mmCIF file of C-alpha atoms and ligand atoms in Angstrom:
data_model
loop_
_atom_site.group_PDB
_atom_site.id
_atom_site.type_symbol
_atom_site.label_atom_id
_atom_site.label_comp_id
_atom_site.label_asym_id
_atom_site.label_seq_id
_atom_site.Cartn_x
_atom_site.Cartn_y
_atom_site.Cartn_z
ATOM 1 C CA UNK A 1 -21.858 -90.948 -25.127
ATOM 2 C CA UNK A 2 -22.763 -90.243 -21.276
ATOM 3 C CA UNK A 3 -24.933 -87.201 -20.201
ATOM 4 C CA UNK A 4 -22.733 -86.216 -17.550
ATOM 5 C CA UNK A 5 -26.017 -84.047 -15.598
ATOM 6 C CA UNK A 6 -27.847 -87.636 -15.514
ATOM 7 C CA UNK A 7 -25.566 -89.993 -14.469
ATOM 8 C CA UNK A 8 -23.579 -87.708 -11.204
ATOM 9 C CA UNK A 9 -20.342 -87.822 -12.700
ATOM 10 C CA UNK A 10 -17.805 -84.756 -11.195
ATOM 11 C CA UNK A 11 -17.771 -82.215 -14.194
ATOM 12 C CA UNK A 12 -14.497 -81.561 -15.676
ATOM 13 C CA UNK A 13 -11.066 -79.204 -14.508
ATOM 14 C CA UNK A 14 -12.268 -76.783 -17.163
ATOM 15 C CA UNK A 15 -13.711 -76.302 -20.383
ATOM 16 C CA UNK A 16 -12.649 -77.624 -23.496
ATOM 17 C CA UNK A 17 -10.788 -75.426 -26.626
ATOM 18 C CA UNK A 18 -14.035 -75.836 -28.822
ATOM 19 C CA UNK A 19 -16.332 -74.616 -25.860
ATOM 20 C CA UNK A 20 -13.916 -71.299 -25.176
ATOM 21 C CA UNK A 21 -13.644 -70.899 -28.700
ATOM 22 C CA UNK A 22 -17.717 -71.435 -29.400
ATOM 23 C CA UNK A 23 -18.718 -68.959 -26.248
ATOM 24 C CA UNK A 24 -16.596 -66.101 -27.269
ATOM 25 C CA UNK A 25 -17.183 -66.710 -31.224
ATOM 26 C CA UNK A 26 -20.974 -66.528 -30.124
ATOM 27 C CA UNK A 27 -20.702 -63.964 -27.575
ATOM 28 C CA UNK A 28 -19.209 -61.803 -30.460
ATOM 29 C CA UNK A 29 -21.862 -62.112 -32.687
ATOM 30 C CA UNK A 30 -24.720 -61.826 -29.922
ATOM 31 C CA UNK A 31 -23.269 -58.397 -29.210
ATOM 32 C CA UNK A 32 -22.932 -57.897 -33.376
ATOM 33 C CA UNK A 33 -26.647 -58.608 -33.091
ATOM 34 C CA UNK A 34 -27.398 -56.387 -30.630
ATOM 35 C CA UNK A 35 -25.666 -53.230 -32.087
ATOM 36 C CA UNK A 36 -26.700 -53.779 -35.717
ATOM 37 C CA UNK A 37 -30.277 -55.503 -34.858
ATOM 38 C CA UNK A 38 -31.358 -51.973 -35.925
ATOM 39 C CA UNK A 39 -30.540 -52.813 -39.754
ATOM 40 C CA UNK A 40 -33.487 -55.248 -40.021
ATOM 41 C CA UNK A 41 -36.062 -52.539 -39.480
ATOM 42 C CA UNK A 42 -36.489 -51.186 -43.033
ATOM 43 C CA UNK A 43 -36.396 -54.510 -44.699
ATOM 44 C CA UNK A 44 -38.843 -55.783 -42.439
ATOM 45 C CA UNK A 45 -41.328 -52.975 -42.288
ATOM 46 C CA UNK A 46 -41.153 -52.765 -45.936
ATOM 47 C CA UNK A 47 -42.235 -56.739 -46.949
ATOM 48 C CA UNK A 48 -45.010 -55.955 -43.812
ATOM 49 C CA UNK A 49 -46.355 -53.454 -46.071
ATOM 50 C CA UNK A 50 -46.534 -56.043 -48.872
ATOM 51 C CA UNK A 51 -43.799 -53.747 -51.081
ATOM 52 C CA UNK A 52 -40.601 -54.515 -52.694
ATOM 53 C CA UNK A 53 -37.672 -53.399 -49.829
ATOM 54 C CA UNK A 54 -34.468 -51.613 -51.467
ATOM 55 C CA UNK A 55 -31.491 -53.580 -52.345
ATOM 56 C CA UNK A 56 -29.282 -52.883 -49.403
ATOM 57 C CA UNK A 57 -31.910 -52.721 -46.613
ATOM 58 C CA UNK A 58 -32.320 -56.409 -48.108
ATOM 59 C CA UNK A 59 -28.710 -57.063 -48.250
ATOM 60 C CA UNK A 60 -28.558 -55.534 -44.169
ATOM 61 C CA UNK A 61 -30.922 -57.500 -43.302
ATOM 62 C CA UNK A 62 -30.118 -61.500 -44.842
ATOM 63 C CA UNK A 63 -26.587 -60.452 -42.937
ATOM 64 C CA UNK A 64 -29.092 -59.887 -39.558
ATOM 65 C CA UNK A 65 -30.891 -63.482 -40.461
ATOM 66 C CA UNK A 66 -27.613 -65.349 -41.094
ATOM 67 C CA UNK A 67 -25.667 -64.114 -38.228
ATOM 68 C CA UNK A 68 -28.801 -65.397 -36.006
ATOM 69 C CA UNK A 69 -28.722 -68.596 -38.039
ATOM 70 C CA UNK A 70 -25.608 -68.995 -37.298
ATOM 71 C CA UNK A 71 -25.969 -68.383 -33.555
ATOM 72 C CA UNK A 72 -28.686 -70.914 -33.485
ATOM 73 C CA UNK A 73 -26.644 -73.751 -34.649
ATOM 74 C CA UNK A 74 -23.340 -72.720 -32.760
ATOM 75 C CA UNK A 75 -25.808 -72.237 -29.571
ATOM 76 C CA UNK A 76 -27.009 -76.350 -30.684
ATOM 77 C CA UNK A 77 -23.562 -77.042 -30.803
ATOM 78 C CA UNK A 78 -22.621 -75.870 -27.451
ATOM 79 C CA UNK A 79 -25.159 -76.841 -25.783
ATOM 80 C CA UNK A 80 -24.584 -81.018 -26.602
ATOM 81 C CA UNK A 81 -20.984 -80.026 -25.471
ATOM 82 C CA UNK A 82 -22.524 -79.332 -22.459
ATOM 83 C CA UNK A 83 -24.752 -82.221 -21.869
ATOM 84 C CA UNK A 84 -22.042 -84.780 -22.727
ATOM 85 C CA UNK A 85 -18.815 -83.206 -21.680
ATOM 86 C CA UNK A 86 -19.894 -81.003 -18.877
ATOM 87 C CA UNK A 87 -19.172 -78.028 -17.854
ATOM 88 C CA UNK A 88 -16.573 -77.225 -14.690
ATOM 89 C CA UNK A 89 -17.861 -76.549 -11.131
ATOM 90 C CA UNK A 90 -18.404 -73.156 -9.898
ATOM 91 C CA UNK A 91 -15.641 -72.050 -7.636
ATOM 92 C CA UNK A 92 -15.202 -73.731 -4.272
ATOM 93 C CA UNK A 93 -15.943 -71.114 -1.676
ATOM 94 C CA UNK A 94 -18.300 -69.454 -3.727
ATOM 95 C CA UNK A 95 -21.153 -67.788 -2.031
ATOM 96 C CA UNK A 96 -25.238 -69.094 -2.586
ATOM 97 C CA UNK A 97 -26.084 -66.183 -3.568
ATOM 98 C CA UNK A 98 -23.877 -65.145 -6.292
ATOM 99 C CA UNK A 99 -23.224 -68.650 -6.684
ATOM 100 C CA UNK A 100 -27.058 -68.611 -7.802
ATOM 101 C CA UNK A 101 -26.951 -65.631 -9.586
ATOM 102 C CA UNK A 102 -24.395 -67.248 -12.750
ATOM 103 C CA UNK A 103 -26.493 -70.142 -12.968
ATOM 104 C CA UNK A 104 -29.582 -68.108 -13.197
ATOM 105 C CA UNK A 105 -27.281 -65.932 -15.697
ATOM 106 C CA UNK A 106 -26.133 -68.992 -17.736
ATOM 107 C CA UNK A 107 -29.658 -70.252 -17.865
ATOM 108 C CA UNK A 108 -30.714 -66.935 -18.857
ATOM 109 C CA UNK A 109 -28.245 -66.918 -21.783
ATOM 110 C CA UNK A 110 -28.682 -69.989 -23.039
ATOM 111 C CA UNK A 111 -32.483 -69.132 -23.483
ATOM 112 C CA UNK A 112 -31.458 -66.097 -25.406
ATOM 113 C CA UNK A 113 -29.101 -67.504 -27.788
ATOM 114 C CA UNK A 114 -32.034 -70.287 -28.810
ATOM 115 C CA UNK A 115 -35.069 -67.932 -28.479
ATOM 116 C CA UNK A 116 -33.375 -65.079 -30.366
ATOM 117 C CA UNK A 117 -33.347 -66.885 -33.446
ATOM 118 C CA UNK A 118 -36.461 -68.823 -33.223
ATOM 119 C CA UNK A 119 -38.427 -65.568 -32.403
ATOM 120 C CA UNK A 120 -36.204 -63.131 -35.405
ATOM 121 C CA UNK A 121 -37.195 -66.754 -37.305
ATOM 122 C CA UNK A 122 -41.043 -66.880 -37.004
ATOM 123 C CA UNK A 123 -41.224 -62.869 -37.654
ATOM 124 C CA UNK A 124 -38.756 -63.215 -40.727
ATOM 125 C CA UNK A 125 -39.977 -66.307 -42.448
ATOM 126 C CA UNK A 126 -43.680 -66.440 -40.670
ATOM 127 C CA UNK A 127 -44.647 -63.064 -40.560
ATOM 128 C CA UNK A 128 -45.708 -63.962 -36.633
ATOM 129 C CA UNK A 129 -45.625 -60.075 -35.817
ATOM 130 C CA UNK A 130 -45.959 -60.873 -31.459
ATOM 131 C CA UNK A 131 -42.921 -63.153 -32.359
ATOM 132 C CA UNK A 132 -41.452 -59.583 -33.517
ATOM 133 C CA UNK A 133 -42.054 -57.847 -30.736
ATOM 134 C CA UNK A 134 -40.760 -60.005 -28.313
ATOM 135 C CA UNK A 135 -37.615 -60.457 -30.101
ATOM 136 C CA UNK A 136 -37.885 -56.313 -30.504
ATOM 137 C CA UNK A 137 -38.798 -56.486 -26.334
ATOM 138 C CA UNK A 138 -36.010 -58.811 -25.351
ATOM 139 C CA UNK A 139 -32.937 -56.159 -26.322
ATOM 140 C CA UNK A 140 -32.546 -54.431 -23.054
ATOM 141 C CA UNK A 141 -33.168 -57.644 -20.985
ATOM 142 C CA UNK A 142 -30.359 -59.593 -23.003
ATOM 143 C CA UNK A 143 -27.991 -56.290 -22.420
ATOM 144 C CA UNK A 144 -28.843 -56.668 -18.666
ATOM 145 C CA UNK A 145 -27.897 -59.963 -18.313
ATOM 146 C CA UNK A 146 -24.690 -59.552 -20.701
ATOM 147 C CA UNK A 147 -23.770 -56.829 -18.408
ATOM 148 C CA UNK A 148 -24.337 -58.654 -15.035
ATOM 149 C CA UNK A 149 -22.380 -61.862 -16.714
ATOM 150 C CA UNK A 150 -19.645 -59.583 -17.921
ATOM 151 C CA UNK A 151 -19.283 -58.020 -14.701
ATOM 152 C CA UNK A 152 -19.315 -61.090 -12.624
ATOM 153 C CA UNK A 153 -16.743 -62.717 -14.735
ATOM 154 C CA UNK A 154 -14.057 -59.348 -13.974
ATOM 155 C CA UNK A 155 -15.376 -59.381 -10.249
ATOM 156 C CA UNK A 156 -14.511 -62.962 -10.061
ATOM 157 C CA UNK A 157 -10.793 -61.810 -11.815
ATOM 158 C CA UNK A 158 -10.422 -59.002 -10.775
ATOM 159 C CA UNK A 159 -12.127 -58.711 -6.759
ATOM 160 C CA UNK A 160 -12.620 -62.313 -5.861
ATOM 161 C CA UNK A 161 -8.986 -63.040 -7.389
ATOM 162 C CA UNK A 162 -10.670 -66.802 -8.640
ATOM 163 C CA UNK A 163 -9.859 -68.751 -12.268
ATOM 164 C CA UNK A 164 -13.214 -68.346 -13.252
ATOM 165 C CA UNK A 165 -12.143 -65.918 -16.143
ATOM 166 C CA UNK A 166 -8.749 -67.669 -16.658
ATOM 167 C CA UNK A 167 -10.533 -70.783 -17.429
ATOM 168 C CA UNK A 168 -12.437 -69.339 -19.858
ATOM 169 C CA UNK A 169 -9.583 -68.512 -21.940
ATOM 170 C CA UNK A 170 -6.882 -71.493 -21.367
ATOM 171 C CA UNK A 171 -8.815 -74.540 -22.352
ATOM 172 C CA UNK A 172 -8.115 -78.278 -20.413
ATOM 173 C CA UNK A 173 -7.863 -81.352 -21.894
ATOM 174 C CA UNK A 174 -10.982 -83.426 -21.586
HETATM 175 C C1 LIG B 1 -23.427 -62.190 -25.477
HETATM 176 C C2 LIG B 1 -22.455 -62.523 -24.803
HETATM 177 C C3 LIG B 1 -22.292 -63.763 -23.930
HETATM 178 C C4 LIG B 1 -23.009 -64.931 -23.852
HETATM 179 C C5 LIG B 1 -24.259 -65.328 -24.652
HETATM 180 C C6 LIG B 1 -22.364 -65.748 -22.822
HETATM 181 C C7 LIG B 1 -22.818 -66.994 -22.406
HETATM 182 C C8 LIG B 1 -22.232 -67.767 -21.409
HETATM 183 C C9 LIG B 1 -22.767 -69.014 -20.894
HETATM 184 C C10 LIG B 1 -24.087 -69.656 -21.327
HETATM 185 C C11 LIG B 1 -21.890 -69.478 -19.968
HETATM 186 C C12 LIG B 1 -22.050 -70.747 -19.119
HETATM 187 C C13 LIG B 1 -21.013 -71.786 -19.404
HETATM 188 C C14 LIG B 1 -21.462 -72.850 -20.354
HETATM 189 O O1 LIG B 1 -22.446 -73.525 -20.072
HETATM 190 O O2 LIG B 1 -20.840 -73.023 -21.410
HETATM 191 C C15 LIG B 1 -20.796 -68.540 -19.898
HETATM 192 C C16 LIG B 1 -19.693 -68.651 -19.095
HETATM 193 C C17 LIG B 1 -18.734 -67.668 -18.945
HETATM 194 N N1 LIG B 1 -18.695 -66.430 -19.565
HETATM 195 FE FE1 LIG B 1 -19.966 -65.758 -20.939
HETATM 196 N N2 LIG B 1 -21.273 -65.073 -22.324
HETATM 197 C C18 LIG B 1 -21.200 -63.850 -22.978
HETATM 198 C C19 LIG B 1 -20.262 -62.833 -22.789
HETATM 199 C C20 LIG B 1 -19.238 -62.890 -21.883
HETATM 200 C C21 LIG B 1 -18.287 -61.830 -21.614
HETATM 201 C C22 LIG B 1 -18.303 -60.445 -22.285
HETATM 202 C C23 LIG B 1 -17.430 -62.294 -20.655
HETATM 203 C C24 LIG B 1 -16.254 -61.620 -19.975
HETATM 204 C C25 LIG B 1 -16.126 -60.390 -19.664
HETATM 205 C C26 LIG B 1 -17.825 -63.658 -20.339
HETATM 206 C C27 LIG B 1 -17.183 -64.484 -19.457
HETATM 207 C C28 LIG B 1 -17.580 -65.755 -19.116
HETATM 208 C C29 LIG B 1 -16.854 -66.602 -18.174
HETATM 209 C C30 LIG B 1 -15.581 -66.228 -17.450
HETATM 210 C C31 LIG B 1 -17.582 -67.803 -18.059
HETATM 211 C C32 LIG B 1 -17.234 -69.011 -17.188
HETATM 212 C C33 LIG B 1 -18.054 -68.997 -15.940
HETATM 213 C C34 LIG B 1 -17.776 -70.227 -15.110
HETATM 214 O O3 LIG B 1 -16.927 -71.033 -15.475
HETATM 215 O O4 LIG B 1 -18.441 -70.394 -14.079
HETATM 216 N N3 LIG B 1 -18.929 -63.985 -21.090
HETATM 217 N N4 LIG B 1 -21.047 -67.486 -20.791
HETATM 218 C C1 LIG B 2 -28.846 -64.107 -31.431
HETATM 219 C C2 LIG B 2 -29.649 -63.826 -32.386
HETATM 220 C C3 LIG B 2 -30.338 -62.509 -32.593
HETATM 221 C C4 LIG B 2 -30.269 -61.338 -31.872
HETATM 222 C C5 LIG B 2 -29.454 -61.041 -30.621
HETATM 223 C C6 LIG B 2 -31.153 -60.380 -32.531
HETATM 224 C C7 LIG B 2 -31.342 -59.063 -32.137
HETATM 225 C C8 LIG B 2 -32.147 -58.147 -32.766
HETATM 226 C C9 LIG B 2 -32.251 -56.743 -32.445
HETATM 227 C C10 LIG B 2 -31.431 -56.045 -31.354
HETATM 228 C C11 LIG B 2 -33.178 -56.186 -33.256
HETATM 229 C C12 LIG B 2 -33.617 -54.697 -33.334
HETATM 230 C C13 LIG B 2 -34.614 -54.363 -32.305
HETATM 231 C C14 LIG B 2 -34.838 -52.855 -32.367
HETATM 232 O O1 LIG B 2 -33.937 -52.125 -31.974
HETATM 233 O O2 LIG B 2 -35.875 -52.440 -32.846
HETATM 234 C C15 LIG B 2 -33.686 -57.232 -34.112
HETATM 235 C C16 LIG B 2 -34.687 -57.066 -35.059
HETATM 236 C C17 LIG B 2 -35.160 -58.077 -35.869
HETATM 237 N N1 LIG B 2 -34.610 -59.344 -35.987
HETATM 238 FE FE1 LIG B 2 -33.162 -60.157 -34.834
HETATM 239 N N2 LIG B 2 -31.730 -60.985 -33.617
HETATM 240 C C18 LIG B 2 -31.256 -62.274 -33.696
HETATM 241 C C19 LIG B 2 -31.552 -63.220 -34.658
HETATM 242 C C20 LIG B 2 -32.498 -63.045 -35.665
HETATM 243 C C21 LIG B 2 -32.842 -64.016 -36.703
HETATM 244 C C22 LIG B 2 -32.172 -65.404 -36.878
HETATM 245 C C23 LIG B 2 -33.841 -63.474 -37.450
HETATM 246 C C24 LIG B 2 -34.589 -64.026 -38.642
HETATM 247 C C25 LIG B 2 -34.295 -65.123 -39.318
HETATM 248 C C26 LIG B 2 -34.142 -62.165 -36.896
HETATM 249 C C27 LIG B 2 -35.131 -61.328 -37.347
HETATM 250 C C28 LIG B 2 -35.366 -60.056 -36.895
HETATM 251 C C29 LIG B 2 -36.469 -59.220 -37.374
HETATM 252 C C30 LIG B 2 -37.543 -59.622 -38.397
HETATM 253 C C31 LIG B 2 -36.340 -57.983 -36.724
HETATM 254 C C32 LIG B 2 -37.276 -56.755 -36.848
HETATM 255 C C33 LIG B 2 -38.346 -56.933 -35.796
HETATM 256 C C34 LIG B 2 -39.333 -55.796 -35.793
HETATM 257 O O3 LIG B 2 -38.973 -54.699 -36.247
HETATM 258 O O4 LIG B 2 -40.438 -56.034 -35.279
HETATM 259 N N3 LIG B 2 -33.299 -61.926 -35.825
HETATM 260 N N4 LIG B 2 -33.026 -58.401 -33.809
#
């Protein structure tokens, strides 16, 4: 097994059916996250208080811990994909700046989907109540950067007239 960033190797023609199928299953349940995230509150403040929460704030919120669980491992997942498959070049005549801005995106979103659940983790099972906050803190930022990424990916369809979406969608063989 190579790790195609050390060893200079051209990346491949596009991604792979298990890395289109693990970013949209995982961008699905970020944004499931992100609507529901809400759901956790009652469970949460109630076990801060040091009393018993009611059955179905507790039953909202194991589905909020192992949906983020789940993200964690997927994320784990993807990420070695990306390590020792690689990951296609951006488009050729793609500008520095918004060439820039996805990887600073990608970056972005790859911190999110692994700090996420280690912060949720460390307020959940640690009672680490900063960890809480941040995680609380980070909502709007990760909605930014979805938003940016979501809007790059239909400028690049849509304005720039490039693959970059396409490829997302029809996978290539390795
Ligand atoms: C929470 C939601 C999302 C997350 C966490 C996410 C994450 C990522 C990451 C980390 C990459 C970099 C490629 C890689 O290393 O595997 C990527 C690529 C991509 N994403 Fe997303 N994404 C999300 C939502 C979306 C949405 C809503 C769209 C479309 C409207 C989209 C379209 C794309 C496309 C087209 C690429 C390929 C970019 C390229 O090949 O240069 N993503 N995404
Ligand atoms: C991708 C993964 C995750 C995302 C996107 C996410 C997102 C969110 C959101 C949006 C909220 C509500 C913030 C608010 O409106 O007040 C929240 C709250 C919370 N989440 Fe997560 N979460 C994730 C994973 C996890 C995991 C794995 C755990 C625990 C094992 C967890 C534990 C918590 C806790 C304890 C709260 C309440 C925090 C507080 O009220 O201070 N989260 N999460």
């Amino acid at each position: 097994m190579t790790l195609r960033s050390a060893t200079l190797q051209p990346g491949p023609a596009g991604y792979s059916a298990s890395q289109i199928v693990l970013h949209w299953i995982i961008a699905a349940l970020v944004v499931f996250q992100l609507a529901f995230g809400g759901m956790m509150g009652p469970a949460y403040r109630a076990f801060r208080r040091g009393t018993e929460p009611a059955a179905a704030d507790l039953f909202a919120a194991n589905v909020h811990v192992y949906v983020g669980i789940a993200v964690l491992v997927l994320a784990v997942w993807r990420f070695a994909l990306r390590l020792t498959r690689g990951v296609p070049a951006l488009p050729a005549g793609e500008g520095p700046v918004t060439a820039w801005l996805a990887r600073i995106a990608h970056f972005l979103l790859y911190l999110f989907i692994f700090g996420m659940p280690v912060t949720g983790m460390l307020a959940w099972f640690g009672m680490v109540e900063q960890a809480g906050e941040f995680h609380e803190t980070m909502k709007p930022v990760i909605i930014l950067v979805v938003a940016l990424h979501a809007a790059g990916a239909l400028w690049q369809h849509f304005g720039a007239r490039t693959d970059v979406l396409r490829r997302m969608l029809r996978p290539v063989r390795p």
